[in-house]
CSV table of C-alpha atoms and ligand atoms in Angstrom, one decimal:
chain,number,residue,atom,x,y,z
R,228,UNK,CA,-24.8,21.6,-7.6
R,229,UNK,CA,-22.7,24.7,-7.0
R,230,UNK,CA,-19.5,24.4,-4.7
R,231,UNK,CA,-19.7,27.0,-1.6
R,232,UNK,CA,-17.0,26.4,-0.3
R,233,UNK,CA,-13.2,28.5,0.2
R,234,UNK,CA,-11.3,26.1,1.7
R,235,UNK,CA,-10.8,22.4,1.8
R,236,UNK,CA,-10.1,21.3,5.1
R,237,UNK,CA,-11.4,17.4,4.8
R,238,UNK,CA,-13.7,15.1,3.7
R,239,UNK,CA,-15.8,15.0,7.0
R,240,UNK,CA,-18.0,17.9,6.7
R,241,UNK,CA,-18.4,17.6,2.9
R,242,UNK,CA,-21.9,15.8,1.4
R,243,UNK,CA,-21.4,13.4,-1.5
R,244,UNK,CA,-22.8,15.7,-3.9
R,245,UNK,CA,-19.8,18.0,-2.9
R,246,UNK,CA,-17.5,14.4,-3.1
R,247,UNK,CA,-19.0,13.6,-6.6
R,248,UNK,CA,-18.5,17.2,-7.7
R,249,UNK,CA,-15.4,17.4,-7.1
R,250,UNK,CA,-14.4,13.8,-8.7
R,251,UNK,CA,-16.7,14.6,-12.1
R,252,UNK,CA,-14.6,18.0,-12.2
R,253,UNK,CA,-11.4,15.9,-12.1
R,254,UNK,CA,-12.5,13.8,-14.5
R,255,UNK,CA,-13.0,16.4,-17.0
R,256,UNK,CA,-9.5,18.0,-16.1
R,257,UNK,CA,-7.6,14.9,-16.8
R,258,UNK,CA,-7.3,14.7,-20.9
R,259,UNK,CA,-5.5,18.1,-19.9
R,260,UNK,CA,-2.6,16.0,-18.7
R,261,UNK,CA,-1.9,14.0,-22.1
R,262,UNK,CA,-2.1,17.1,-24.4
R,263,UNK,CA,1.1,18.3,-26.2
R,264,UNK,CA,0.4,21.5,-24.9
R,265,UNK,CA,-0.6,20.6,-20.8
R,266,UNK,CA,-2.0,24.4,-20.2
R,267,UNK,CA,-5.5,25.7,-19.4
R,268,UNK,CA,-6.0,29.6,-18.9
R,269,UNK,CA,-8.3,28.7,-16.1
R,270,UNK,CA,-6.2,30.1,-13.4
R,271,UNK,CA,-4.3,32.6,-15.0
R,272,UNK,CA,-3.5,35.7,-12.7
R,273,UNK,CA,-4.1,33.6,-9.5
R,274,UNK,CA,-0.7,33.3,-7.4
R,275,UNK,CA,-0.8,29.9,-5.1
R,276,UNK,CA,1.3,28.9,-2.1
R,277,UNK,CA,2.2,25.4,-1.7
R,278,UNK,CA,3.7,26.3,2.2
R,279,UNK,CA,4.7,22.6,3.5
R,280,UNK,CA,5.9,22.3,7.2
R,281,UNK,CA,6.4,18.2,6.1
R,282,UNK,CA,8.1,16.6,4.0
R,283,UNK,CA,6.6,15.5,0.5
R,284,UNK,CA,7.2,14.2,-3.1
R,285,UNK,CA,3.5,13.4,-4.5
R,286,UNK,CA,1.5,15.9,-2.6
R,287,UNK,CA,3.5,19.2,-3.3
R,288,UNK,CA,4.4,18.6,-6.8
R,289,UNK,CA,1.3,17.3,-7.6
R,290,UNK,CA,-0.1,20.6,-6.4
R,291,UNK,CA,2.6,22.5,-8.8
R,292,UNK,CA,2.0,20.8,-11.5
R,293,UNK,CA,-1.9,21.5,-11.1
R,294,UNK,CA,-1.5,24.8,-10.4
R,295,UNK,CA,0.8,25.1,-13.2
R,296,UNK,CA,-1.1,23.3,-15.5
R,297,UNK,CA,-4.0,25.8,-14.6
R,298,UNK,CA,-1.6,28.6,-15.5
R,299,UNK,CA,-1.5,30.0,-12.2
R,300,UNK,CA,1.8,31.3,-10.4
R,301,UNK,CA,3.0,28.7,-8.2
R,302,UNK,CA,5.5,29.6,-4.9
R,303,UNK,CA,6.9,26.9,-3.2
R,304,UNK,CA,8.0,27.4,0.5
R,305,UNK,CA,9.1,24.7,2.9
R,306,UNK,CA,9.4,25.5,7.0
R,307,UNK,CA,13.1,24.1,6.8
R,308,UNK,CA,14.3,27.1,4.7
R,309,UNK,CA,11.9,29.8,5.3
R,310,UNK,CA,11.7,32.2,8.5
R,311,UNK,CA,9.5,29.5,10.6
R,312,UNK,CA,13.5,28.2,11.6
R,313,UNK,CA,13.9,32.0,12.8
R,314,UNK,CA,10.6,31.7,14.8
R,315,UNK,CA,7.8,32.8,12.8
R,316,UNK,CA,4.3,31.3,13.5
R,317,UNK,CA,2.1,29.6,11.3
R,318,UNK,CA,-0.5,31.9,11.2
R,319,UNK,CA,1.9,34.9,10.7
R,320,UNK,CA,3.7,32.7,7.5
R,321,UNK,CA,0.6,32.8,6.0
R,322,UNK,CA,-0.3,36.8,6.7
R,323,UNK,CA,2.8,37.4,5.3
R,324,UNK,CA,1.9,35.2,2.1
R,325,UNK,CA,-1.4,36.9,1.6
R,326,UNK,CA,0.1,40.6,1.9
R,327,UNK,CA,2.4,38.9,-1.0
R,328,UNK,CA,-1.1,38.7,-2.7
R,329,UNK,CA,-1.2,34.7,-2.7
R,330,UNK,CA,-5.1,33.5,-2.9
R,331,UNK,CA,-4.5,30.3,-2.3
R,332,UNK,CA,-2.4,28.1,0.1
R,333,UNK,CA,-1.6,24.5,0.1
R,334,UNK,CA,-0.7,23.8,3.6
R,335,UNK,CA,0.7,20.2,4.9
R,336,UNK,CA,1.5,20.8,8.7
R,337,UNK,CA,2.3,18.4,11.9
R,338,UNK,CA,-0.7,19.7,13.8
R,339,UNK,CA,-3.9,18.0,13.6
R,340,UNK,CA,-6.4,21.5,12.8
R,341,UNK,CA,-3.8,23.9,11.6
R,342,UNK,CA,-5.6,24.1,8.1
R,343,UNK,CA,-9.2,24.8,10.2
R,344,UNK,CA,-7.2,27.9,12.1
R,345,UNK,CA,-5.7,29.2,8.5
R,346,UNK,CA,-9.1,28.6,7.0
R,347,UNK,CA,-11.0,30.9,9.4
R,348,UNK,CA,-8.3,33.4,10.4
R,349,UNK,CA,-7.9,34.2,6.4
R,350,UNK,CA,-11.1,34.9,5.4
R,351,UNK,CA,-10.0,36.1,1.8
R,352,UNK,CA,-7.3,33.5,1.1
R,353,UNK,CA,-8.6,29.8,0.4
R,354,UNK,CA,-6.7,26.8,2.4
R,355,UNK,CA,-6.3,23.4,1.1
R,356,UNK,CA,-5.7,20.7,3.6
R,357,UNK,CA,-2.2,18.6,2.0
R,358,UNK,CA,-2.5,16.8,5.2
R,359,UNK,CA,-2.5,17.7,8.6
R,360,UNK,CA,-0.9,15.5,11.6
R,361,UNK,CA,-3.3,12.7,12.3
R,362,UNK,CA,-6.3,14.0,11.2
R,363,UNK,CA,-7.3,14.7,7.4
R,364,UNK,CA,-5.3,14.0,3.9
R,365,UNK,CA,-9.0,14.8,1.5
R,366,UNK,CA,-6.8,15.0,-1.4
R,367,UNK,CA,-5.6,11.7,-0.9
R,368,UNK,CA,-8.6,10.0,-0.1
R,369,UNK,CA,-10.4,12.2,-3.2
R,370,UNK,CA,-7.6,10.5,-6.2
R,371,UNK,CA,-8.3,7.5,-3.9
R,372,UNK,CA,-11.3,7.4,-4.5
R,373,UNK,CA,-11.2,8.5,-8.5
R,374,UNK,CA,-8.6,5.5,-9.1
R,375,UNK,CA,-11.2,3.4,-7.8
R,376,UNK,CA,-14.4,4.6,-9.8
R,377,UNK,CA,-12.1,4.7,-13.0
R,378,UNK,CA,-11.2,1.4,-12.6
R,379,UNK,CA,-14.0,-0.6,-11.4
R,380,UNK,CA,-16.9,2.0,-12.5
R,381,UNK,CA,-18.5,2.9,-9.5
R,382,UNK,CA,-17.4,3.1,-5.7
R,383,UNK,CA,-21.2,2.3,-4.8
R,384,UNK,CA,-20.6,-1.0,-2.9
R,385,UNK,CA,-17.2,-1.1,-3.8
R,386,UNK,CA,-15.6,-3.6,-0.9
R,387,UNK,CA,-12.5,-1.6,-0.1
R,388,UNK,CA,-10.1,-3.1,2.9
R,389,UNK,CA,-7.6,-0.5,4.7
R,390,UNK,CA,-4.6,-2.1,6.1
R,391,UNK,CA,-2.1,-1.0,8.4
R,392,UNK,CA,-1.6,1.6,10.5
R,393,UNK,CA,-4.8,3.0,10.9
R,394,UNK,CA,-4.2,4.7,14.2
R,395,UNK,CA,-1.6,7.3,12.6
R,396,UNK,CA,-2.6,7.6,9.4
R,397,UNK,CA,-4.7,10.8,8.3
R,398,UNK,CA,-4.9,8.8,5.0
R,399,UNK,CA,-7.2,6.5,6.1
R,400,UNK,CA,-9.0,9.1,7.7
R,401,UNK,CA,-10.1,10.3,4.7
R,402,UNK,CA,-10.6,7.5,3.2
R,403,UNK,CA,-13.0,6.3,5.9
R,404,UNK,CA,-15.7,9.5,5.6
R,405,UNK,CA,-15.0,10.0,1.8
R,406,UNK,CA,-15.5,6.2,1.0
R,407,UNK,CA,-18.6,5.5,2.9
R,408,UNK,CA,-20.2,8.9,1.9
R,409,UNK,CA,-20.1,7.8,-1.8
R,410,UNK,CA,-21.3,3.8,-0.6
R,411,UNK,CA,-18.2,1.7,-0.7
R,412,UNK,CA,-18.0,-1.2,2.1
R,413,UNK,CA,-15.5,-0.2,3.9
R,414,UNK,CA,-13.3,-2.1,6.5
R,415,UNK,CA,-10.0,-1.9,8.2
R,416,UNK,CA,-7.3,-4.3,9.1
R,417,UNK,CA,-4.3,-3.5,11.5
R,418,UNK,CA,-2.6,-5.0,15.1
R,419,UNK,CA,-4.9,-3.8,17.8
R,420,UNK,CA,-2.0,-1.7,18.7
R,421,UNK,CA,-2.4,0.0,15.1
R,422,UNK,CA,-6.2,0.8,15.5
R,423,UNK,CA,-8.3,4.2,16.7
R,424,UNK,CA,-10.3,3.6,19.9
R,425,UNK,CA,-13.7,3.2,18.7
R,426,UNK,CA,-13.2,2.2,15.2
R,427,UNK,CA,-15.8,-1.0,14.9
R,428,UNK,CA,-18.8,1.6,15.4
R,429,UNK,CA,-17.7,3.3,11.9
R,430,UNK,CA,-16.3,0.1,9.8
R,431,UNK,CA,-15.8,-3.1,10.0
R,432,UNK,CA,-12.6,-4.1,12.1
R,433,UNK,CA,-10.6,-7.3,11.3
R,434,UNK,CA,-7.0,-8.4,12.7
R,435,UNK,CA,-6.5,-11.2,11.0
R,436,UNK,CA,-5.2,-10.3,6.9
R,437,UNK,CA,-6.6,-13.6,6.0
R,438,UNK,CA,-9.6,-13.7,6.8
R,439,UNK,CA,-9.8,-9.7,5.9
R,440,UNK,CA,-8.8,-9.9,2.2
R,441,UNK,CA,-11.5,-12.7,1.4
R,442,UNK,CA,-13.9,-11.1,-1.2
R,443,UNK,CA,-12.8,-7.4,-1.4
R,444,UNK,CA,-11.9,-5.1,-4.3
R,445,UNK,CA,-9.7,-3.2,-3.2
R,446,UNK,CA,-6.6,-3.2,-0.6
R,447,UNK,CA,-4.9,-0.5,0.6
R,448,UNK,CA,-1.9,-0.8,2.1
R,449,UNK,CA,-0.7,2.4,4.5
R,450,UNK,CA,2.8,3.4,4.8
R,451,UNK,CA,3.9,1.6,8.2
R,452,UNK,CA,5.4,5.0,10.6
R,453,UNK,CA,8.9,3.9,11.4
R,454,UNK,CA,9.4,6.6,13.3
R,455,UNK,CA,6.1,4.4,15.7
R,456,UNK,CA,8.4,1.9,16.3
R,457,UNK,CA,10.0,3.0,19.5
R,458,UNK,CA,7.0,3.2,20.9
R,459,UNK,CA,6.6,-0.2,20.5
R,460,UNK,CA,3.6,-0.7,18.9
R,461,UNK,CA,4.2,-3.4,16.6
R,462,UNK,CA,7.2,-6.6,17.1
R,463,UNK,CA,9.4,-6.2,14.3
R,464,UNK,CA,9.3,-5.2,10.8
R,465,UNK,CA,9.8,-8.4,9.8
R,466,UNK,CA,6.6,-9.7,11.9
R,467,UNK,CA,4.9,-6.7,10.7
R,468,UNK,CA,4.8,-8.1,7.2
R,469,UNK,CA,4.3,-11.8,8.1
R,470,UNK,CA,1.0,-11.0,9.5
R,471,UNK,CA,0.0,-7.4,8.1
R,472,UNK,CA,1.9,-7.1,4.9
R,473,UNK,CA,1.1,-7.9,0.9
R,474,UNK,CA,3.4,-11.1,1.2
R,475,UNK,CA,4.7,-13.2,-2.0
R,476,UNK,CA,1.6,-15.9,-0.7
R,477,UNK,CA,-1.0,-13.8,-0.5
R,478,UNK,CA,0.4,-12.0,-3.5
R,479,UNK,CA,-0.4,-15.5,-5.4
R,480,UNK,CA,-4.2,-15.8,-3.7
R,481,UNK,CA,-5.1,-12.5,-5.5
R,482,UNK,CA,-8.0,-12.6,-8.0
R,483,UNK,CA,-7.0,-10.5,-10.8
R,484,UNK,CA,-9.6,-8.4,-10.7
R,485,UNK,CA,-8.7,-7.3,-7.2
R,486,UNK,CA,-6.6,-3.3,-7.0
R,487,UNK,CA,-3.8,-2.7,-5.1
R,488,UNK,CA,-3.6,0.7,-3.7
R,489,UNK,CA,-0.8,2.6,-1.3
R,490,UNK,CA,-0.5,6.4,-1.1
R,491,UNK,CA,3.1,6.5,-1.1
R,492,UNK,CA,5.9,6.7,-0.2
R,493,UNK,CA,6.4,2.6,-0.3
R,494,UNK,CA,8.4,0.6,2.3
R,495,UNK,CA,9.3,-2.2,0.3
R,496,UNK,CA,9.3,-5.6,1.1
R,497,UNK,CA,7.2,-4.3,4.9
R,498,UNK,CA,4.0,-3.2,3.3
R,499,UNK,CA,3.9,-5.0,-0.2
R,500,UNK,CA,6.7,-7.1,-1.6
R,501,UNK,CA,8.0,-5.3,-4.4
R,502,UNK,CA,6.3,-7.8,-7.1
R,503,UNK,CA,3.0,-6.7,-5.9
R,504,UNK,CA,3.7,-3.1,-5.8
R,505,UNK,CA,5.3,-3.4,-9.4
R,506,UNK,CA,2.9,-5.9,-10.6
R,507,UNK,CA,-0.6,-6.6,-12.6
R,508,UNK,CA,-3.2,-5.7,-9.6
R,509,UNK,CA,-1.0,-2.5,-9.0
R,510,UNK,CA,-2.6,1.2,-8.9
R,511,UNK,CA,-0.2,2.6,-7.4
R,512,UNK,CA,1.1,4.8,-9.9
R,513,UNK,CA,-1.6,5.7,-11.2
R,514,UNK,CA,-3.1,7.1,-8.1
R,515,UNK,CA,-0.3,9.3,-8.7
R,516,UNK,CA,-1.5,10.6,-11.5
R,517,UNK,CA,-4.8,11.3,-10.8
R,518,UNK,CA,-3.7,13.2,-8.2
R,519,UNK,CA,-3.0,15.8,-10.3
R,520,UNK,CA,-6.3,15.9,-12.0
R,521,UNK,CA,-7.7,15.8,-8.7
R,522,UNK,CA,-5.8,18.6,-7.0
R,523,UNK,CA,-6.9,20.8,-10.5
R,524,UNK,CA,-10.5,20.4,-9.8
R,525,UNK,CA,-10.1,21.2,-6.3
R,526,UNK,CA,-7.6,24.6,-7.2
R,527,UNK,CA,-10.5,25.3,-9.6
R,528,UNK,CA,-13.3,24.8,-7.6
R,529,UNK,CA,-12.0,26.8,-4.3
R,530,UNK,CA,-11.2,29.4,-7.2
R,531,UNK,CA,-14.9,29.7,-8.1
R,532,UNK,CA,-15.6,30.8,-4.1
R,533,UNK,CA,-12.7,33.1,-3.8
R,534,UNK,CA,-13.7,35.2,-7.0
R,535,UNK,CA,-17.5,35.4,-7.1
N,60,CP,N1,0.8,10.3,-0.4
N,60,CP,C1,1.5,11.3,0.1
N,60,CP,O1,1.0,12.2,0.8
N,60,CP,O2,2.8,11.3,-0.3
N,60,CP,P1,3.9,12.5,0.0
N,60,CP,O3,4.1,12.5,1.5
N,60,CP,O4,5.1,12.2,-0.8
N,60,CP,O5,3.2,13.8,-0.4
């Protein structure tokens, strides 16, 4: 198939072809990432943004480094020290970036649809959603889902369980429509409190970890929202991981076949004791670096729109 496509704004409107494009490009990206010399000319005269109102480690180096490894020119601006402090909009940010002659931008933002407005107010610049408030994280979900398939050779019937906060987490958003487009099983796991009105008529819904974890490949643990805490939506920390968390016992029940998975960034010890994010059934890390792999194909294929 041939990508149509500008912008990535998530993983809802996109088919599986477009998924399995994206994730066979990827895959032939990655060897780049192991050579002595990590460089490609693919990009090279293509300026990219990466313009992040959020904080980040993973997403917005992994977007330099993909860039960079595509031999594009890579600018980094974060809303803390850029005019935004003095008052500047989104929207006029990223005019200001295109009359710099940037083609792309990488945009991670508070507001659920802030990549949709960039995307079709800048009809000549592609946008690539690095996560936007509640709603999408597609890169995310897309190394996600390539950590999977690499590992266990398929994501076709793939039992995957999503744990956690499911309410706040754009994460398993993703997940969610990318996963069951490409025909994992997937179900979710979280205190009532912690889980989207409406939920059961997409997935499978389980509150109880126990009985959730029985017979699935792969858990996925989300980061738990301290900042949610105030509001009350969960006990205590502590109680969080007693019934919700990857505890030292239910560390010992895991089959060894079974993957561990967490997007980052890690509360230790609430989430996953620190043996099981350091240990055997661990992906963790190398979700990471597929998500370099993954961001290339996606730089690449938006690139392919952009200049035809
Ligand atoms: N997984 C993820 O989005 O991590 P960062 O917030 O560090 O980018």
């Amino acid at each position: 198939m041939v990508w149509k496509r500008k912008d990535l704004v998530g993983l809802k409107g996109l088919s599986r072809e477009e998924i399995g494009l994206i994730l066979e490009t990827a895959a032939s990206f990655k060897e780049v990432l192991f050579r002595e010399v990590k460089k490609v000319p693919t990009l090279r005269g293509w300026t990219i943004a990466n313009l992040f109102f959020e904080p980040s480690t993973r997403t917005r180096v992994s977007f330099e480094l993909a860039g960079k490894r595509l031999s594009a020119d890579m600018v980094n601006v974060s809303a803390s020290s850029s005019s935004v402090v003095k008052g500047e909009t989104l929207l006029d940010t990223a005019k200001n970036l295109r009359a710099l002659v940037c083609d792309i931008i990488v945009l991670r933002h508070s507001l659920a649809g802030a990549c949709h407005l960039l995307a079709s107010r800048l009809p000549d610049v592609g946008v690539i959603n690095a996560g936007d408030g509640m709603n999408e994280h597609p890169t995310q979900a897309l190394l996600d889902m390539f950590t999977i398939r690499e590992r266990l050779g398929t994501l076709e019937g793939i039992k995957v369980l999503i744990v956690g906060d499911i309410l706040h987490s754009r994460v398993a958003r993703s997940n969610i429509w990318g996963l069951t487009k490409m025909g994992a099983d997937v179900s979710v796991c979280g205190p009532v409190s912690l889980l989207p009105r409406g939920i059961e008529k997409v997935v499978k819904v389980y509150t109880d970890l126990d009985e959730a974890m029985k017979g699935k490949d792969v858990l996925m643990f989300l980061r738990i929202q301290r900042e949610r805490q105030e509001a009350g939506l969960f006990p205590s920390l502590r109680e969080y991981h007693r019934l919700y968390g990857l505890t030292e016992e239910r560390l010992k029940r895991l089959a060894t076949k079974v993957i561990l998975m967490h997007p980052g960034p890690v509360n230790r010890g609430v989430e996953m004791v620190p043996a099981g994010v350091d240990g055997e059934n661990s992906v963790i890390l190398e979700q990471v670096t597929n998500g370099v792999a993954v961001r290339m194909a996606v730089l690449y294929l938006v690139s392919t729109v952009l200049r035809r």
